Short mmCIF file of C-alpha atoms in Angstrom, two decimals:
data_model
loop_
_atom_site.label_atom_id
_atom_site.label_comp_id
_atom_site.label_asym_id
_atom_site.label_seq_id
_atom_site.Cartn_x
_atom_site.Cartn_y
_atom_site.Cartn_z
CA ARG A 1 6.38 -10.13 7.13
CA LYS A 2 4.09 -7.70 5.44
CA TYR A 3 2.41 -4.96 7.43
CA PRO A 4 0.22 -2.89 5.09
CA VAL A 5 -0.61 0.57 6.37
CA GLU A 6 -3.16 2.67 4.54
CA LEU A 7 -2.51 6.35 4.03
CA ALA A 8 -5.68 7.37 5.85
CA ARG A 9 -7.91 10.13 4.55
CA GLY A 10 -9.32 13.08 6.42
CA ASN A 11 -6.11 14.07 8.20
CA ALA A 12 -5.94 17.63 6.89
CA ARG A 13 -9.65 18.23 7.34
CA LYS A 14 -9.44 17.23 11.01
CA ARG A 15 -6.64 19.76 11.43
CA GLY A 16 -8.49 22.50 9.55
CA LEU A 17 -5.85 22.52 6.78
CA PRO A 18 -6.04 22.09 2.98
CA ARG A 19 -5.89 18.44 1.87
CA GLN A 20 -2.61 19.13 0.07
CA ALA A 21 -1.03 19.83 3.46
CA GLY A 22 -2.20 16.41 4.64
CA HIS A 23 -0.66 14.74 1.58
CA ARG A 24 2.68 16.43 2.22
CA ALA A 25 2.71 15.55 5.92
CA GLY A 26 1.74 11.96 5.17
CA ALA A 27 4.51 11.54 2.61
CA GLU A 28 7.09 12.93 5.03
CA ASN A 29 5.90 10.56 7.74
CA LEU A 30 6.34 7.59 5.42
CA ARG A 31 10.11 8.09 5.63
CA ARG A 32 9.95 7.70 9.42
CA ILE A 33 7.82 4.58 9.22
CA ILE A 34 10.12 2.96 6.66
CA ARG A 35 13.09 3.58 8.95
CA ALA A 36 11.13 2.04 11.83
CA CYS A 37 10.25 -0.99 9.70
CA VAL A 38 13.91 -1.56 8.86
CA GLU A 39 14.69 -1.33 12.59
CA PHE A 40 11.91 -3.81 13.46
CA LYS A 41 13.07 -6.23 10.73
CA ILE A 42 9.78 -5.94 8.86
CA LYS A 43 10.49 -7.18 5.37
CA ILE A 44 7.41 -5.98 3.46
CA LEU A 45 5.32 -2.84 3.93
CA THR A 46 2.38 -2.00 1.68
CA ILE A 47 1.14 1.59 1.56
CA TYR A 48 -2.12 2.79 0.00
CA ALA A 49 -1.07 5.90 -1.94
CA PHE A 50 -3.82 6.49 -4.52
CA SER A 51 -6.96 4.43 -5.05
CA THR A 52 -9.02 3.86 -8.18
CA GLU A 53 -11.77 5.79 -6.40
CA ASN A 54 -9.52 8.82 -5.88
CA TRP A 55 -10.09 9.82 -9.52
CA ARG A 56 -13.47 11.12 -8.33
CA ARG A 57 -11.77 13.86 -6.34
CA PRO A 58 -11.62 17.45 -7.66
CA VAL A 59 -9.55 17.79 -10.83
CA ASP A 60 -7.09 20.19 -9.18
CA GLU A 61 -6.44 17.76 -6.34
CA VAL A 62 -5.91 14.81 -8.70
CA LYS A 63 -3.47 16.89 -10.75
CA PHE A 64 -1.67 17.88 -7.56
CA LEU A 65 -1.38 14.24 -6.49
CA MET A 66 0.05 13.15 -9.85
CA ASN A 67 2.70 15.87 -9.76
CA PHE A 68 3.28 15.35 -6.06
CA ASN A 69 3.91 11.63 -6.43
CA GLU A 70 6.35 12.28 -9.25
CA ARG A 71 8.29 14.72 -7.06
CA ILE A 72 8.36 12.20 -4.21
CA LEU A 73 9.85 9.57 -6.50
CA LEU A 74 12.51 11.94 -7.78
CA ASN A 75 13.37 13.22 -4.29
CA ARG A 76 13.23 9.97 -2.30
CA ARG A 77 14.23 7.08 -4.52
CA ASP A 78 17.97 7.67 -4.20
CA GLU A 79 17.63 7.77 -0.41
CA MET A 80 15.63 4.53 -0.40
CA ASN A 81 18.19 2.95 -2.71
CA GLU A 82 21.00 3.93 -0.33
CA ARG A 83 19.04 2.34 2.53
CA ASN A 84 18.81 -0.88 0.49
CA VAL A 85 15.01 -0.55 0.26
CA LYS A 86 13.20 -1.96 -2.76
CA LEU A 87 10.33 0.15 -4.10
CA GLN A 88 7.62 -1.44 -6.20
CA PHE A 89 4.16 -0.40 -7.33
CA ILE A 90 0.90 -2.34 -7.57
CA GLY A 91 -2.14 -1.08 -9.42
CA ARG A 92 -3.32 -0.25 -12.89
CA ARG A 93 -0.95 1.60 -15.20
CA ASP A 94 -3.67 2.70 -17.55
CA TRP A 95 -4.37 5.75 -19.69
CA ARG A 96 -5.40 7.85 -16.69
CA VAL A 97 -1.89 7.85 -15.20
CA PRO A 98 0.42 10.35 -16.94
CA ARG A 99 3.03 8.59 -19.07
CA ARG A 100 5.73 10.70 -17.45
CA LEU A 101 4.77 9.36 -14.03
CA ILE A 102 4.72 5.77 -15.30
CA ARG A 103 8.26 6.27 -16.58
CA ARG A 104 9.32 7.51 -13.12
CA ILE A 105 7.71 4.44 -11.57
CA GLU A 106 9.53 2.12 -13.95
CA GLU A 107 12.84 3.92 -13.36
CA THR A 108 12.38 3.63 -9.59
CA GLU A 109 11.60 -0.08 -9.76
CA ALA A 110 14.66 -0.67 -11.94
CA LEU A 111 16.91 1.37 -9.63
CA THR A 112 15.85 -0.34 -6.41
CA GLY A 113 14.84 -3.78 -7.70
CA ALA A 114 17.84 -5.65 -6.30
CA ASN A 115 17.67 -4.17 -2.78
CA THR A 116 17.14 -6.58 0.10
CA ALA A 117 16.68 -4.69 3.41
CA MET A 118 12.92 -4.50 2.88
CA THR A 119 10.29 -4.03 0.19
CA VAL A 120 7.93 -1.07 0.16
CA SER A 121 4.99 -1.88 -2.08
CA ILE A 122 3.06 1.24 -3.07
CA ALA A 123 -0.58 0.75 -4.07
CA PHE A 124 -1.05 3.43 -6.72
CA ASN A 125 -4.13 3.66 -8.94
CA TYR A 126 -5.09 0.57 -6.98
CA GLY A 127 -8.37 -1.00 -5.94
CA GLY A 128 -8.86 -4.41 -4.39
CA ARG A 129 -11.86 -5.17 -6.58
CA ALA A 130 -10.03 -3.94 -9.68
CA GLU A 131 -7.13 -6.27 -8.86
CA ILE A 132 -9.44 -9.30 -8.69
CA ILE A 133 -11.20 -8.26 -11.91
CA ASP A 134 -7.87 -7.87 -13.71
CA ALA A 135 -6.72 -11.28 -12.44
CA VAL A 136 -9.89 -13.00 -13.67
CA ARG A 137 -9.68 -11.26 -17.03
CA GLN A 138 -6.13 -12.55 -17.51
CA ILE A 139 -7.20 -16.07 -16.65
CA VAL A 140 -10.18 -15.97 -19.03
CA ALA A 141 -8.05 -14.47 -21.81
CA SER A 142 -5.56 -17.32 -21.46
CA GLY A 143 -8.32 -19.84 -22.20
CA VAL A 144 -8.38 -21.63 -18.85
CA LYS A 145 -11.50 -23.74 -18.31
CA ALA A 146 -13.77 -22.61 -15.49
CA GLU A 147 -13.34 -25.81 -13.47
CA ARG A 148 -9.58 -25.28 -13.31
CA ILE A 149 -9.84 -21.85 -11.68
CA ASP A 150 -9.03 -22.01 -7.97
CA GLU A 151 -7.55 -19.77 -5.27
CA LYS A 152 -3.97 -20.56 -6.26
CA MET A 153 -4.58 -19.63 -9.87
CA ILE A 154 -6.19 -16.31 -8.96
CA SER A 155 -3.34 -15.55 -6.56
CA ARG A 156 -0.84 -16.18 -9.36
CA HIS A 157 -2.53 -13.49 -11.45
CA LEU A 158 -2.63 -10.72 -8.85
CA TYR A 159 -0.49 -7.61 -9.34
CA ASP A 160 2.37 -9.10 -7.29
CA PRO A 161 2.03 -12.90 -7.18
CA LYS A 162 5.21 -13.27 -5.12
CA MET A 163 4.04 -11.02 -2.31
CA PRO A 164 3.06 -13.07 0.77
CA GLU A 165 -0.36 -12.60 2.32
CA PRO A 166 -0.43 -9.84 4.96
CA GLU A 167 -0.18 -10.71 8.61
CA LEU A 168 -1.29 -7.31 9.83
CA MET A 169 -3.16 -4.30 8.48
CA VAL A 170 -3.06 -1.05 10.44
CA ARG A 171 -5.80 1.49 9.71
CA THR A 172 -5.17 4.97 11.04
CA SER A 173 -7.26 8.10 11.66
CA GLY A 174 -10.17 6.48 13.44
CA GLU A 175 -11.58 4.83 10.31
CA PHE A 176 -13.12 1.35 10.62
CA ARG A 177 -13.07 0.04 7.07
CA THR A 178 -10.55 -1.47 4.67
CA SER A 179 -11.51 0.91 1.81
CA ASN A 180 -11.08 -1.58 -1.03
CA PHE A 181 -7.50 -2.32 0.05
CA LEU A 182 -5.99 -5.76 -0.71
CA MET A 183 -9.45 -7.38 -0.69
CA TRP A 184 -8.12 -10.79 -1.71
CA GLU A 185 -4.93 -10.73 0.33
CA LEU A 186 -6.44 -9.58 3.65
CA ALA A 187 -8.63 -12.67 4.07
CA TYR A 188 -6.77 -13.82 7.21
CA ALA A 189 -4.85 -10.69 8.18
CA GLU A 190 -5.19 -9.24 11.66
CA LEU A 191 -6.72 -5.75 11.61
CA VAL A 192 -5.65 -3.03 14.03
CA PHE A 193 -7.50 0.29 14.13
CA THR A 194 -6.13 3.45 15.72
CA ASP A 195 -7.38 7.01 16.17
CA VAL A 196 -3.89 8.38 15.47
CA LEU A 197 -3.78 10.39 12.25
CA TRP A 198 -1.38 9.06 9.64
CA PRO A 199 0.95 12.11 9.74
CA ASP A 200 1.19 11.61 13.53
CA PHE A 201 1.67 7.83 13.33
CA ARG A 202 5.15 7.20 14.75
CA ARG A 203 7.52 4.37 15.53
CA GLU A 204 5.86 3.89 18.94
CA ASN A 205 2.42 3.51 17.35
CA LEU A 206 3.73 0.93 14.90
CA TYR A 207 5.36 -0.94 17.78
CA ASP A 208 2.04 -0.95 19.67
CA ALA A 209 0.21 -2.31 16.62
CA ILE A 210 2.73 -5.11 16.17
CA ASN A 211 2.55 -5.93 19.87
CA GLU A 212 -1.25 -6.17 19.67
CA TYR A 213 -0.92 -8.46 16.66
CA GLN A 214 1.51 -10.73 18.51
CA LEU A 215 -0.96 -11.16 21.38
CA ARG A 216 -3.72 -12.47 19.10
CA ASP A 217 -4.61 -16.12 18.52
CA ARG A 218 -4.43 -16.79 14.79
CA ARG A 219 -6.34 -19.94 13.82
CA PHE A 220 -6.99 -19.51 10.07
CA GLY A 221 -10.39 -21.20 10.49
CA GLY A 222 -9.00 -24.10 12.51
CA LEU A 223 -8.20 -24.71 16.16
CA ASN A 224 -4.91 -24.16 17.96
CA ARG A 225 -3.95 -26.92 20.35
#
């Protein structure tokens, strides 16, 4: 199962703290949620770490986030590897991302690639629309005729073609939007919204979200008999 959870924005502001404090608290909380996912036998978790729109933030904050994410990788990847957790990244690895950080990402994926307890997919420099655009560009570049393009073909050209479609998306911090997250993949996912801020989102909150999901009637456009 894949339960994507977005790293919600606005946490620090609601606490009257600098945004950097919110980033640090959110990253620390991710460790707790990963441990809870392993306990709940959740096999795939997708986290929204940095969006393509986040480049519009102040230069100092963007620089902080680049350095901060590099430090997280260096400090946490060995722990995740010991827990048998696979770390992978989806998103554009373009000129805006520092080459040093891309190397850390590649090193982390190589280190943890064979782990089987669960997969944590980190959406970094990611946008749902950008993912679809990149998929279509690949298809067009390969010379495929327009009439041959279908849902399966587009799915095969997404950032992670092997990743199953989400069953549940949890949006924290009282926000009621998907924020350009997994636009293609979320077509039939169940959405759960909570007022709990991401740094305060605990094992119990995740359990409640999963329980709410399990009580829903999923029909995928058809009828259950």
